[in-house]
Tab-separated table of C-alpha atoms in Angstrom:
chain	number	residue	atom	x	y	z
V	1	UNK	CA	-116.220	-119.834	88.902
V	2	UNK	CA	-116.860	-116.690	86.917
V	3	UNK	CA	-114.400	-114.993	84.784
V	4	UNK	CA	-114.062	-110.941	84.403
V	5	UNK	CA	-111.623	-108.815	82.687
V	6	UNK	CA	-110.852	-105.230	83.513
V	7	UNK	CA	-108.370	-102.549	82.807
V	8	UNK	CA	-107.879	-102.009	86.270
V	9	UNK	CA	-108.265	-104.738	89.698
V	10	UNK	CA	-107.343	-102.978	92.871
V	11	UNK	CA	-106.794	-105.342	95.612
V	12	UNK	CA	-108.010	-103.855	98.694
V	13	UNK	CA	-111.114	-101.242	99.783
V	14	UNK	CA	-109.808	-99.437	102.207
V	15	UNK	CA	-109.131	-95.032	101.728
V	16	UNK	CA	-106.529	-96.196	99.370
V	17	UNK	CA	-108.210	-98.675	97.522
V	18	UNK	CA	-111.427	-96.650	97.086
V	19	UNK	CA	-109.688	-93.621	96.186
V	20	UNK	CA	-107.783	-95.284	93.724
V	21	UNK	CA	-111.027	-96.704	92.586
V	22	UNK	CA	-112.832	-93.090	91.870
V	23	UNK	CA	-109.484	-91.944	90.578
V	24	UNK	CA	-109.426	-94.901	87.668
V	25	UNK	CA	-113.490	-95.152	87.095
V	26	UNK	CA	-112.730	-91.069	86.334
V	27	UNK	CA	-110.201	-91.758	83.898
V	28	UNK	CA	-112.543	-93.602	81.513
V	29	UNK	CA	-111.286	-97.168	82.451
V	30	UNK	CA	-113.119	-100.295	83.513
V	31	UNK	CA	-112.177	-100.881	87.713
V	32	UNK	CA	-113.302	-103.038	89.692
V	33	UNK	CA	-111.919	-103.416	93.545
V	34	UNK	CA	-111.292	-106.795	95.532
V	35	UNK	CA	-111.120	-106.793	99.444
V	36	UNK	CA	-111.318	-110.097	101.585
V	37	UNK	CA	-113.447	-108.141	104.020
V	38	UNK	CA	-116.158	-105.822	103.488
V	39	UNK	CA	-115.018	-101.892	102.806
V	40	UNK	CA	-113.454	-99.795	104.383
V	41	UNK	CA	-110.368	-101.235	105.866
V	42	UNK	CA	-108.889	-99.919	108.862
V	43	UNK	CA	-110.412	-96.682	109.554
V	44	UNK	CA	-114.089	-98.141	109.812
V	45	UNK	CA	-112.645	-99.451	113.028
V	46	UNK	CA	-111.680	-96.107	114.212
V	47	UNK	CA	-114.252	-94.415	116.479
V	48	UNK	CA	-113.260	-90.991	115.575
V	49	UNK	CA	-110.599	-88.876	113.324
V	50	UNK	CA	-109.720	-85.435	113.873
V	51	UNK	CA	-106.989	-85.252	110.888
V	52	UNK	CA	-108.532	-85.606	107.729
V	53	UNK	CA	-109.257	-82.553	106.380
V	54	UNK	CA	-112.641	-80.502	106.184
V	55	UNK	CA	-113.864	-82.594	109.321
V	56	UNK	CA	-113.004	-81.349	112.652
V	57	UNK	CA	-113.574	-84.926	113.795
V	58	UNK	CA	-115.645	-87.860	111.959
V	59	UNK	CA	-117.013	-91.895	112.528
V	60	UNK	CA	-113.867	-93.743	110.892
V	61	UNK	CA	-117.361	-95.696	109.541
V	62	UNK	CA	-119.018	-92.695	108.477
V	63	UNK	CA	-116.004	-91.267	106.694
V	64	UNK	CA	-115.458	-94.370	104.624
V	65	UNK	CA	-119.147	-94.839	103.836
V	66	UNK	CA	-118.991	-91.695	102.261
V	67	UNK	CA	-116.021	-92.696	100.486
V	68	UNK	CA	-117.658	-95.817	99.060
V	69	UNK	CA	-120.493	-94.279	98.094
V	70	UNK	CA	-118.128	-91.878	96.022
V	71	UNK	CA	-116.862	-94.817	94.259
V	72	UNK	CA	-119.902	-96.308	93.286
V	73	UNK	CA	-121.054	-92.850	91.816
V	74	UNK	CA	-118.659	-93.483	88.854
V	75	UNK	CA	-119.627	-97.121	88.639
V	76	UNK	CA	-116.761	-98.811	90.005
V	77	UNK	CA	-117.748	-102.419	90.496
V	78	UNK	CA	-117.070	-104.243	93.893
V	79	UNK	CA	-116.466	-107.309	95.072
V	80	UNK	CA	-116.295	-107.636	98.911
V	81	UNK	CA	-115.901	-110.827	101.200
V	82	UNK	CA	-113.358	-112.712	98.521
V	83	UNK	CA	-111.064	-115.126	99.590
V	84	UNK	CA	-107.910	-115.078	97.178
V	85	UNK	CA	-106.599	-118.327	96.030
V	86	UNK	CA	-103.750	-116.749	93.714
V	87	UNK	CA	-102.385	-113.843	92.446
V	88	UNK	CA	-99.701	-113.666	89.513
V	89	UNK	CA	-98.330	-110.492	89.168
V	90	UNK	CA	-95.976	-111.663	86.789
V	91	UNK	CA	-98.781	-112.657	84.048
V	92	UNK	CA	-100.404	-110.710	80.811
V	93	UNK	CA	-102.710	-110.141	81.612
V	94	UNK	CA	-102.383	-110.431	85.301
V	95	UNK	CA	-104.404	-112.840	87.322
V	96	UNK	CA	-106.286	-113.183	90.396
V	97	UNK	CA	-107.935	-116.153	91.080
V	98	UNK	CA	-110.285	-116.206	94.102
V	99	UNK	CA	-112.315	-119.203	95.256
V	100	UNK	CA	-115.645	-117.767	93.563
V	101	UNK	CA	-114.075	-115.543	90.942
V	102	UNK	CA	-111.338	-115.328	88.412
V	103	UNK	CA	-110.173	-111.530	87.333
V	104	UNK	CA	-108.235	-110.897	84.125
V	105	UNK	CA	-106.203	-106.993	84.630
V	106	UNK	CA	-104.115	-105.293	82.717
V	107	UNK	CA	-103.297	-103.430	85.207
V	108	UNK	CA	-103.181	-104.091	89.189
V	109	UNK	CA	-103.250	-101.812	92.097
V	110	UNK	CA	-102.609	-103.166	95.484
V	111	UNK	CA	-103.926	-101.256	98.206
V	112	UNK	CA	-104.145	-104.464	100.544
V	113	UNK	CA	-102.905	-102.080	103.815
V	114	UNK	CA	-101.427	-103.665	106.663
V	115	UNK	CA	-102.255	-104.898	110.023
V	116	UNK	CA	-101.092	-104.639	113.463
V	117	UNK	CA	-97.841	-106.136	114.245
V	118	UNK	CA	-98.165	-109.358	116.728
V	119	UNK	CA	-95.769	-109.262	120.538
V	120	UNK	CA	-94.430	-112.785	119.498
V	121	UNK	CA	-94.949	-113.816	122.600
V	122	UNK	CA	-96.312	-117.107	124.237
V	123	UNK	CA	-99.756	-116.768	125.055
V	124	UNK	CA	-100.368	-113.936	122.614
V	125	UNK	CA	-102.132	-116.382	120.134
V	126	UNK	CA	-103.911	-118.499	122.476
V	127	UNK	CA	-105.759	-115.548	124.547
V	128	UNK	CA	-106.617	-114.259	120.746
V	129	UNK	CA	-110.356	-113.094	121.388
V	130	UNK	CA	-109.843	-114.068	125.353
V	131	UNK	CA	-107.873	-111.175	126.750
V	132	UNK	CA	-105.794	-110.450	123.606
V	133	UNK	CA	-107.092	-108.023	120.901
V	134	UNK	CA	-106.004	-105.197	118.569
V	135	UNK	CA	-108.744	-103.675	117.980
V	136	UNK	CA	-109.963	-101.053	121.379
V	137	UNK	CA	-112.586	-99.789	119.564
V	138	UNK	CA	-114.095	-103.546	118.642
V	139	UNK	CA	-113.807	-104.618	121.628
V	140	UNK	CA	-113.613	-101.901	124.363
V	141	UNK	CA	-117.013	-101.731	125.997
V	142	UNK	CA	-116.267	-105.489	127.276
V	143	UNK	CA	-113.535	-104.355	129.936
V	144	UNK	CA	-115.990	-101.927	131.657
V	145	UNK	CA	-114.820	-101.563	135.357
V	146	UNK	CA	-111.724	-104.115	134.292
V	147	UNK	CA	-108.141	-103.471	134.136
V	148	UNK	CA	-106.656	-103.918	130.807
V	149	UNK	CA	-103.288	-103.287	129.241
V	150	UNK	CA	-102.068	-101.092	125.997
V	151	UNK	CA	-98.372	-101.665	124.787
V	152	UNK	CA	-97.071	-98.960	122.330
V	153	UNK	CA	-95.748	-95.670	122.453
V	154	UNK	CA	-96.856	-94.044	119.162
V	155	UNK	CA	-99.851	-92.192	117.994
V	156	UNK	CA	-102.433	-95.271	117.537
V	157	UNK	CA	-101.379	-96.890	121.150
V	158	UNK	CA	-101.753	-93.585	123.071
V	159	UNK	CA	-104.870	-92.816	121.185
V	160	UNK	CA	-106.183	-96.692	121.602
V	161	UNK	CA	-105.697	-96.577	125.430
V	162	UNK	CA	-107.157	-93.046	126.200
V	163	UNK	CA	-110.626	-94.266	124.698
V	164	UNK	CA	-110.386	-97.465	126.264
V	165	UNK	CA	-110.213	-95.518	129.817
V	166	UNK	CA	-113.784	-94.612	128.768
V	167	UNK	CA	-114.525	-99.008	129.758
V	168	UNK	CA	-111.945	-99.593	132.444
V	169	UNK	CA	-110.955	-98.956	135.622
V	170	UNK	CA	-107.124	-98.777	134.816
V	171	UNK	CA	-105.145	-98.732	131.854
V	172	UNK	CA	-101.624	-99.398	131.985
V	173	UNK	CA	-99.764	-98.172	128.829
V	174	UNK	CA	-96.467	-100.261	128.110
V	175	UNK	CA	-93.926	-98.969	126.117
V	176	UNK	CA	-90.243	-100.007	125.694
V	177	UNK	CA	-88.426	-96.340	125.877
V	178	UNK	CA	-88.742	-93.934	128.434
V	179	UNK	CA	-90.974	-91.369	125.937
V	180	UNK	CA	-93.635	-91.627	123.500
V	181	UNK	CA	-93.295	-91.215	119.700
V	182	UNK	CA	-96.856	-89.956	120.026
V	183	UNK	CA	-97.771	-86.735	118.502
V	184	UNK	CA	-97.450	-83.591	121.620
V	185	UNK	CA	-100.776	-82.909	121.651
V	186	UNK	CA	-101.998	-86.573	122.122
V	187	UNK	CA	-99.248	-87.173	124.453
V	188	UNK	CA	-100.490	-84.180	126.669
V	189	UNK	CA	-103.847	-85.200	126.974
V	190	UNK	CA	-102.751	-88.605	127.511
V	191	UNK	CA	-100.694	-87.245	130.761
V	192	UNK	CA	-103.542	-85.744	132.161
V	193	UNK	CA	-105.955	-88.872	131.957
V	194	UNK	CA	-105.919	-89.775	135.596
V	195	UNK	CA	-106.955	-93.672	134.508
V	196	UNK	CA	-103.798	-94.008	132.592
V	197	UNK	CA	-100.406	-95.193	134.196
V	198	UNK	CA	-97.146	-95.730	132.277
V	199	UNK	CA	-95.118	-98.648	132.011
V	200	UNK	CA	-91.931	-97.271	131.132
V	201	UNK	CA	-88.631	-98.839	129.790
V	202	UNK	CA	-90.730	-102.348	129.508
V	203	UNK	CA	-91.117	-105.100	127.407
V	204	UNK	CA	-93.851	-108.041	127.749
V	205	UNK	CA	-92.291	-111.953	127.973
V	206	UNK	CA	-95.626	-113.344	128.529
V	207	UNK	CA	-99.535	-113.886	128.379
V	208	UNK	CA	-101.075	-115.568	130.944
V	209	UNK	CA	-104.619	-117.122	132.390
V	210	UNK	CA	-106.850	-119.541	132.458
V	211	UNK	CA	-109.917	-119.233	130.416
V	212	UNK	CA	-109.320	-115.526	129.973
V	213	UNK	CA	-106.142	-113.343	130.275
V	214	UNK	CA	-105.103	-113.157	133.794
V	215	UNK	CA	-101.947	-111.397	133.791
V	216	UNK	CA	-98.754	-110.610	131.701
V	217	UNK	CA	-95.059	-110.939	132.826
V	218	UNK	CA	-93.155	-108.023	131.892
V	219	UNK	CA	-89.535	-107.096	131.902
V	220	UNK	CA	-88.244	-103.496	132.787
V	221	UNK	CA	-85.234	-103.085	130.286
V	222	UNK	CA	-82.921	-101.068	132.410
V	223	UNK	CA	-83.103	-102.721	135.402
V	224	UNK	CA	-83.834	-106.357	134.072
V	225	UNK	CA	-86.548	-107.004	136.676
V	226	UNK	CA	-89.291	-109.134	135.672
V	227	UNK	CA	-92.632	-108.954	137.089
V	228	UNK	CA	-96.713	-109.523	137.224
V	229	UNK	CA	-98.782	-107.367	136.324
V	230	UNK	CA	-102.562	-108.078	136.933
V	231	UNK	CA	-104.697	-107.251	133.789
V	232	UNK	CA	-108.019	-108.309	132.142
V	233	UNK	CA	-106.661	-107.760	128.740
V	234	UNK	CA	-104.081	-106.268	126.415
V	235	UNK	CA	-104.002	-104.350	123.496
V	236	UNK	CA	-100.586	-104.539	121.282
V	237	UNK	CA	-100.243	-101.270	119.176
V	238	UNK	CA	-96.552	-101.782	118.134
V	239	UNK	CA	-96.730	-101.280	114.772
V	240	UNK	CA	-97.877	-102.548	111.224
V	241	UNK	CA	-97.159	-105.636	108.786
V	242	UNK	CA	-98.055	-105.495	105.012
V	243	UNK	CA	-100.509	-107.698	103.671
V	244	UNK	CA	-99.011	-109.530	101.008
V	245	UNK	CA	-99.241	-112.929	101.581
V	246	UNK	CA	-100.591	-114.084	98.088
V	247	UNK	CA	-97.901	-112.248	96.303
V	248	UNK	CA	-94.786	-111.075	98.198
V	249	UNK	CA	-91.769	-111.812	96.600
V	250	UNK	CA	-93.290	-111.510	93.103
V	251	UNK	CA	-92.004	-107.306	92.938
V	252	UNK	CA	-89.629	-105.354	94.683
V	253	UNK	CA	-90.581	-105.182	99.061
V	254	UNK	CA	-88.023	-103.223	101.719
V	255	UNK	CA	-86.820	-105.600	104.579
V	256	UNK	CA	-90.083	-105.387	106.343
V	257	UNK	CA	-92.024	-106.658	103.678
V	258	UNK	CA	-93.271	-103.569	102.656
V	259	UNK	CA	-93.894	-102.472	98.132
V	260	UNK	CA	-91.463	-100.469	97.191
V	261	UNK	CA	-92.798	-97.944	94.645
V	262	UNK	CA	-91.260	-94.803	92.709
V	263	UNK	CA	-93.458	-91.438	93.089
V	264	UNK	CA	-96.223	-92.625	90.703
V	265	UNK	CA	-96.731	-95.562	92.557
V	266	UNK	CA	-95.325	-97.813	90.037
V	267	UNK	CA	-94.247	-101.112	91.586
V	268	UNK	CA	-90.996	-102.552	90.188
V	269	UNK	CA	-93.186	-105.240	87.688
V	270	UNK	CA	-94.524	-103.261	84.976
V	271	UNK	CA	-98.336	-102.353	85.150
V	272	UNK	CA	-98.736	-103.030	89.070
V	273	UNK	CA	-99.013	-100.319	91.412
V	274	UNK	CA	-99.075	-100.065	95.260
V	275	UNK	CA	-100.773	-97.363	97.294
V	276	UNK	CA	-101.117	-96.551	101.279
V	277	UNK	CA	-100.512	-98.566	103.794
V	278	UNK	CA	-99.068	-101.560	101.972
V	279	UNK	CA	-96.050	-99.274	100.629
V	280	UNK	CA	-92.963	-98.154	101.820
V	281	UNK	CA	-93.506	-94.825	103.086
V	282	UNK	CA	-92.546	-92.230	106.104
V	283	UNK	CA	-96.600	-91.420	106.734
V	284	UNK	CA	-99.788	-94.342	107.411
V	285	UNK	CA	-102.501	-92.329	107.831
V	286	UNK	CA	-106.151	-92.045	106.145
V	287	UNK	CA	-104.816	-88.523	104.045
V	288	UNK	CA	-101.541	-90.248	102.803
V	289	UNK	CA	-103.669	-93.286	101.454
V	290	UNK	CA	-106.301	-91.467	100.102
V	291	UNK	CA	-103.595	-89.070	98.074
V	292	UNK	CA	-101.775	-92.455	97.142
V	293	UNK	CA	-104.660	-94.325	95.780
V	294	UNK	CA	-105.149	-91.405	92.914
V	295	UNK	CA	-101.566	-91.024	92.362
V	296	UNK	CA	-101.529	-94.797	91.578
V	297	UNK	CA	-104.523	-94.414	89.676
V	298	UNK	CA	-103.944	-91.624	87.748
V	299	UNK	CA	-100.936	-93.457	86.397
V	300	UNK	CA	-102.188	-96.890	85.784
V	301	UNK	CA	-104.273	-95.143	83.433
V	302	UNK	CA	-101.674	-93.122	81.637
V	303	UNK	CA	-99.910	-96.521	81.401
V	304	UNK	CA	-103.149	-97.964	79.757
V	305	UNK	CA	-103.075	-95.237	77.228
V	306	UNK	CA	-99.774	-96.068	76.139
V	307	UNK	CA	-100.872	-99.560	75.921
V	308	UNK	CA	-102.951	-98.456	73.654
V	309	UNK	CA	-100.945	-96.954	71.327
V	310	UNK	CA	-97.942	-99.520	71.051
V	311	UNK	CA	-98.723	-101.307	67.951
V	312	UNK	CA	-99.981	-105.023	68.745
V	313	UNK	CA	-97.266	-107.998	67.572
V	314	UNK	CA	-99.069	-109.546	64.717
């Protein structure tokens, strides 16, 4: 196992991570971010944004290429594909131990995001990669001329379902309340996609098949009526969970499990910071984790400097 020391480890290399990354490398201290996939996070899944600013639309990929080749223009060292062992947060320096590395920090930043929040239902797990997925984009093009199921009502769901009417022959969008919390202007375009037909007021018990997802039962919620309802596959888009399995409970998380931070991103343990999608905050989008990630890093090098000039305990 190999051993490195830095000023700054940012877990996670996503828009927050890698911004946070440019943001620190800038500031004159060594950085060096730590993802358990390769970069990019979320958004390289996306097939298209239209609100980041300066592109009227652009490849989730292609957008967070370009941010990770920003990053390694100011030398900020990666490490992709690690698989954490441990992480004390609570250490001086801190620690995170991974199976093939070991990184000393004096100063963390965790930008580990979050990930879409699982129906809890029975057959949900089991049809995992057999009818069930949460990723349209990924895995779209195999329900061409199929019937396949979104449940959501907010901006990624409504989004998620109109592309995947681009593959199927039907897309039923399921969502508990009789509106959407989409945004207007995805939620008109959504009304006029003749492939689309809401599930209103619904909830889904169960996933069900064979080999392959055959059908769910679902369960209107004024009218208690449960039914079938015929479908290749399903897409939940209900929401996110943190990632913070290797340290939650080590710093300060809202009931969700979500970091809480103040408005530099400062985490309630001294020297860790939390940007994006992994914090508490009213906004998850590409912009928000992007601004986050330098706001975190712009501040875990001010606390450096005054590391710096606290006279050292002889």
């Amino acid at each position: 196992m190999q051993k490195f020391e830095f000023d700054t480890v940012i877990l996670g290399g996503g828009p927050a991570g890698l911004s946070a990354g440019i943001y620190a490398s800038r500031g004159a201290v060594s950085t060096a971010v730590v993802d358990v996939n390769m970069f990019g996070g979320q958004p390289s899944n996306y097939l298209e944004l239209e609100n980041y600013p300066g592109f009227s639309t652009v490849g989730g990929y292609d957008l967070m290429e370009k941010f990770e080749e920003h990053a390694d223009k100011f030398g900020v060292q990666k490490f992709p594909m690690q698989e954490f062992v441990s992480i004390d947060l609570q250490a001086s320096p801190k620690v995170i131990k991974t199976t093939d590395n070991e990184f000393l920090a004096k100063t963390v930043i965790i930008a580990t995001g979050a990930q879409p929040m699982k129906l809890g239902v029975p057959g949900e797990k089991e049809f995992v990669g057999r009818g069930v997925s949460y990723c349209a984009v990924c895995d779209g093009a195999f329900y061409r001329d199929k019937i396949v199921a979104v449940v959501g009502g907010g901006n990624a769901a409504v989004e998620e379902a109109m592309y995947l009417t681009k593959f199927a022959q039907k897309v039923y969008l399921i969502h508990r309340r009789d509106e959407l919390r989409a945004d207007k202007i995805v939620q008109e375009r959504a009304f006029k996609n003749e492939k689309l037909e809401f599930v209103w007021d619904t909830v889904v018990l169960e996933v069900k098949g064979q080999d392959l997802v055959e059908s769910l039962t679902i369960k209107n919620l004024k009218t208690d009526e449960v039914s079938e309802l015929s479908v290749n596959g399903v897409f939940p888009y209900i929401g996110m969970t943190p990632n913070v399995e290797f340290f939650s409970g080590q710093l300060e998380q809202d009931a969700r499990g979500f970091i809480v931070t103040d408005e530099t991103m400062q985490t309630s343990v001294e020297g860790v910071f939390a940007a994006g999608d992994v914090r508490k905050t009213p906004l998850r989008q590409v912009i928000t984790a992007a601004a986050d990630g330098a706001v975190s890093a712009v501040y875990a090098v001010k606390y450096l400097e005054a590391l710096k000039e606290v006279p050292q305990k002889a």
